[in-house]
């Protein structure tokens, strides 16, 4: 297979995966945020802590910026936009960053008052810490002009943002395939699977999309050119 054809196949795969990610992210954001805008706690699909009156409010504060970050994320990975509209990329990046910070603070509050059990609390606290850490590292990298490193940290960060989507997918699959296990056990498993699974996918993507191309270019530069006699 020629190098040009191999690159064309990689590009097509990238756009297919990007399209699936973008559609699911935007679809989830559009579908999940409205219940938090009605002002009626009964519309929220998650169990509320009856002893905390502001639990609904904290979920709303998390859902709105979280949904915005989820919808903005895929656009930030389009290289054509970064090259042709760098100012727009920076503005969207700032909005994304602020959204993640607000959503993560609210998520920490929700984790502290959730009634879903200790295992879920631990998972969400880990998610919040990793969410903020990867965001801080991405911001630090771009401030230093380390564009490649910034991109790697943003992939990791958005993988954690996208856990909101995969959590619901795993939850629905679990409820359909093994309803006898009970909602609490399935929800706990879905929370952990969404975090760990997304982290593994992100690292695989970083290797295949970022590090592997660098290695290929390095091998190409290191390959000695054979001059043909005239």
Coordinates of C-alpha atoms in Angstrom, one line a residue:
X1 CA 0.0 0.0 0.0
X2 CA 1.4 3.4 -1.0
X3 CA 2.0 6.1 1.6
X4 CA -0.5 8.4 0.0
X5 CA -3.3 5.7 0.1
X6 CA -2.5 4.8 3.7
X7 CA -2.7 8.4 4.7
X8 CA -6.0 8.8 2.9
X9 CA -7.4 5.8 4.8
X10 CA -6.3 7.3 8.1
X11 CA -7.9 10.6 7.3
X12 CA -11.2 8.9 6.4
X13 CA -11.2 6.9 9.6
X14 CA -10.5 10.1 11.6
X15 CA -13.4 11.9 10.0
X16 CA -15.8 9.0 10.6
X17 CA -14.7 8.8 14.3
X18 CA -14.9 12.5 14.7
X19 CA -18.4 12.6 13.2
X20 CA -19.7 9.9 15.5
X21 CA -18.1 11.7 18.5
X22 CA -19.5 15.1 17.4
X23 CA -23.0 13.8 16.8
X24 CA -23.2 11.9 20.1
X25 CA -21.8 14.8 22.0
X26 CA -24.1 17.4 20.6
X27 CA -27.1 15.1 20.7
X28 CA -26.4 14.3 24.3
X29 CA -26.0 17.9 25.2
X30 CA -29.2 18.9 23.5
X31 CA -31.1 16.0 25.0
X32 CA -29.8 16.1 28.5
X33 CA -29.7 19.8 29.4
X34 CA -33.4 20.8 29.0
X35 CA -34.7 18.8 32.0
X36 CA -32.5 21.1 34.2
X37 CA -34.1 24.2 32.8
X38 CA -37.7 23.5 33.8
X39 CA -37.2 24.3 37.4
X40 CA -38.9 21.1 38.4
X41 CA -36.7 18.6 40.3
X42 CA -39.0 15.8 39.2
X43 CA -37.7 16.2 35.6
X44 CA -34.1 15.3 36.6
X45 CA -33.3 11.7 35.6
X46 CA -30.8 11.3 38.5
X47 CA -31.8 10.5 42.1
X48 CA -31.7 13.6 44.3
X49 CA -30.7 13.7 47.9
X50 CA -33.9 14.6 49.8
X51 CA -31.8 16.1 52.7
X52 CA -30.1 18.7 50.5
X53 CA -32.5 21.3 49.2
X54 CA -29.9 22.7 46.7
X55 CA -29.0 19.4 45.1
X56 CA -31.2 20.2 42.0
X57 CA -29.5 23.6 41.7
X58 CA -26.0 22.1 41.9
X59 CA -26.9 19.5 39.2
X60 CA -28.2 22.4 37.0
X61 CA -25.0 24.4 37.5
X62 CA -23.1 21.3 36.5
X63 CA -25.3 20.3 33.5
X64 CA -25.4 23.7 31.7
X65 CA -21.6 24.4 31.4
X66 CA -20.9 20.7 31.1
X67 CA -23.2 20.4 28.1
X68 CA -21.7 23.5 26.5
X69 CA -18.2 22.0 27.0
X70 CA -19.3 18.7 25.6
X71 CA -20.7 20.4 22.4
X72 CA -17.7 22.7 21.9
X73 CA -15.1 20.0 22.3
X74 CA -15.3 18.3 18.9
X75 CA -15.0 21.6 17.0
X76 CA -11.7 22.3 18.8
X77 CA -10.1 19.2 17.3
X78 CA -10.7 20.3 13.7
X79 CA -7.2 21.3 12.4
X80 CA -8.6 23.4 9.5
X81 CA -10.5 25.6 12.0
X82 CA -7.4 26.0 14.1
X83 CA -5.3 27.0 11.1
X84 CA -7.8 29.2 9.3
X85 CA -9.6 30.7 12.3
X86 CA -7.1 30.8 15.1
X87 CA -9.0 33.6 16.9
X88 CA -12.2 31.6 16.9
X89 CA -10.3 28.6 18.2
X90 CA -8.9 30.6 21.1
X91 CA -12.3 32.1 22.0
X92 CA -14.0 28.7 21.9
X93 CA -11.1 27.3 24.0
X94 CA -11.6 29.9 26.7
X95 CA -15.3 29.3 26.8
X96 CA -14.6 25.6 27.0
X97 CA -12.1 26.1 29.8
X98 CA -14.4 28.3 31.9
X99 CA -17.3 25.8 31.3
X100 CA -15.2 22.9 32.6
X101 CA -14.1 24.8 35.7
X102 CA -17.6 25.7 36.6
X103 CA -18.9 22.2 35.8
X104 CA -16.2 20.5 37.8
X105 CA -16.8 22.6 40.9
X106 CA -20.5 21.7 40.7
X107 CA -19.6 18.1 40.1
X108 CA -17.5 18.0 43.3
X109 CA -20.5 19.3 45.2
X110 CA -22.7 16.7 43.6
X111 CA -20.2 14.0 44.4
X112 CA -20.2 15.0 48.1
X113 CA -24.0 14.9 48.4
X114 CA -24.9 12.0 46.1
X115 CA -26.9 9.1 47.4
X116 CA -25.5 6.7 44.8
X117 CA -23.0 5.2 47.2
X118 CA -19.3 5.5 48.3
X119 CA -17.9 3.9 45.1
X120 CA -19.7 6.5 42.9
X121 CA -18.4 9.3 45.2
X122 CA -14.8 8.1 44.8
X123 CA -15.2 7.8 41.0
X124 CA -16.6 11.3 40.7
X125 CA -14.0 12.9 42.9
X126 CA -11.3 11.2 40.8
X127 CA -13.0 12.4 37.7
X128 CA -13.1 16.0 38.9
X129 CA -9.5 16.0 40.0
X130 CA -8.4 14.5 36.6
X131 CA -10.7 16.9 34.8
X132 CA -9.1 20.0 36.4
X133 CA -5.6 18.7 36.3
X134 CA -5.6 17.9 32.5
X135 CA -7.2 21.3 31.9
X136 CA -4.5 23.1 33.9
X137 CA -1.8 21.2 32.1
X138 CA -3.3 22.0 28.7
X139 CA -3.5 25.7 29.6
X140 CA 0.0 25.7 30.9
X141 CA 1.3 24.0 27.7
X142 CA -0.3 26.5 25.4
X143 CA 0.9 29.4 27.5
X144 CA 4.4 28.1 26.9
X145 CA 3.9 27.7 23.2
X146 CA 4.0 23.9 23.4
X147 CA 1.2 23.3 20.9
X148 CA 1.7 19.5 20.5
X149 CA 1.7 18.9 24.2
X150 CA -1.4 21.2 24.6
X151 CA -3.2 19.0 22.1
X152 CA -2.3 15.8 24.0
X153 CA -3.6 17.2 27.3
X154 CA -6.8 18.5 25.6
X155 CA -7.5 15.0 24.2
X156 CA -7.2 13.7 27.7
X157 CA -9.4 16.4 29.1
X158 CA -12.1 16.0 26.5
X159 CA -12.1 12.2 27.0
X160 CA -13.1 12.9 30.6
X161 CA -15.8 15.4 29.4
X162 CA -17.1 12.8 27.1
X163 CA -17.5 10.4 30.0
X164 CA -21.0 11.9 30.4
X165 CA -22.0 10.3 27.2
X166 CA -20.4 6.9 27.7
X167 CA -21.8 6.7 31.2
X168 CA -25.3 6.9 29.8
X169 CA -24.5 4.4 27.1
X170 CA -23.1 1.8 29.6
X171 CA -26.1 2.5 31.9
X172 CA -28.7 1.9 29.2
X173 CA -26.9 -1.3 28.0
X174 CA -26.6 -2.6 31.6
X175 CA -30.3 -2.0 32.3
X176 CA -31.2 -3.8 29.1
X177 CA -28.8 -6.7 29.3
X178 CA -28.8 -7.3 33.0
X179 CA -31.8 -5.6 34.7
X180 CA -31.7 -8.1 37.6
X181 CA -28.4 -6.7 38.8
X182 CA -30.3 -3.6 40.0
X183 CA -30.0 0.1 39.1
X184 CA -27.4 1.0 41.8
X185 CA -24.9 -1.8 40.8
X186 CA -25.3 -1.0 37.1
X187 CA -24.9 2.7 37.7
X188 CA -21.8 2.3 39.7
X189 CA -20.2 0.0 37.1
X190 CA -21.2 2.4 34.3
X191 CA -19.6 5.3 36.2
X192 CA -16.3 3.5 36.6
X193 CA -16.3 2.0 33.1
X194 CA -17.0 5.4 31.5
X195 CA -14.0 7.0 33.2
X196 CA -11.5 4.1 32.8
X197 CA -12.7 3.3 29.3
X198 CA -12.4 6.8 28.0
X199 CA -8.9 7.2 29.5
X200 CA -7.7 4.1 27.7
X201 CA -9.3 5.2 24.4
X202 CA -7.7 8.7 24.8
X203 CA -4.2 7.2 25.4
X204 CA -4.6 4.9 22.4
X205 CA -5.7 7.9 20.2
X206 CA -2.8 9.9 21.4
X207 CA -0.4 7.2 20.4
X208 CA -2.0 6.6 17.0
X209 CA -2.9 10.1 16.0
X210 CA -0.1 12.2 17.6
X211 CA 2.9 10.1 18.5
X212 CA 2.8 7.5 15.7
X213 CA 2.9 10.2 12.9
X214 CA 5.8 11.9 14.6
X215 CA 7.7 8.6 14.7
X216 CA 6.9 8.0 11.0
X217 CA 8.2 11.5 10.0
X218 CA 11.3 10.9 12.1
X219 CA 12.0 7.6 10.4
X220 CA 11.4 9.2 7.0
X221 CA 14.0 11.9 7.9
X222 CA 16.5 9.4 9.2
X223 CA 16.2 7.1 6.1
X224 CA 19.3 7.7 4.0
X225 CA 18.6 8.8 0.5
X226 CA 20.2 6.7 -2.2
X227 CA 21.6 8.8 -5.0
X228 CA 21.4 7.2 -8.5
X229 CA 24.4 7.6 -10.7
X230 CA 24.1 9.9 -13.7

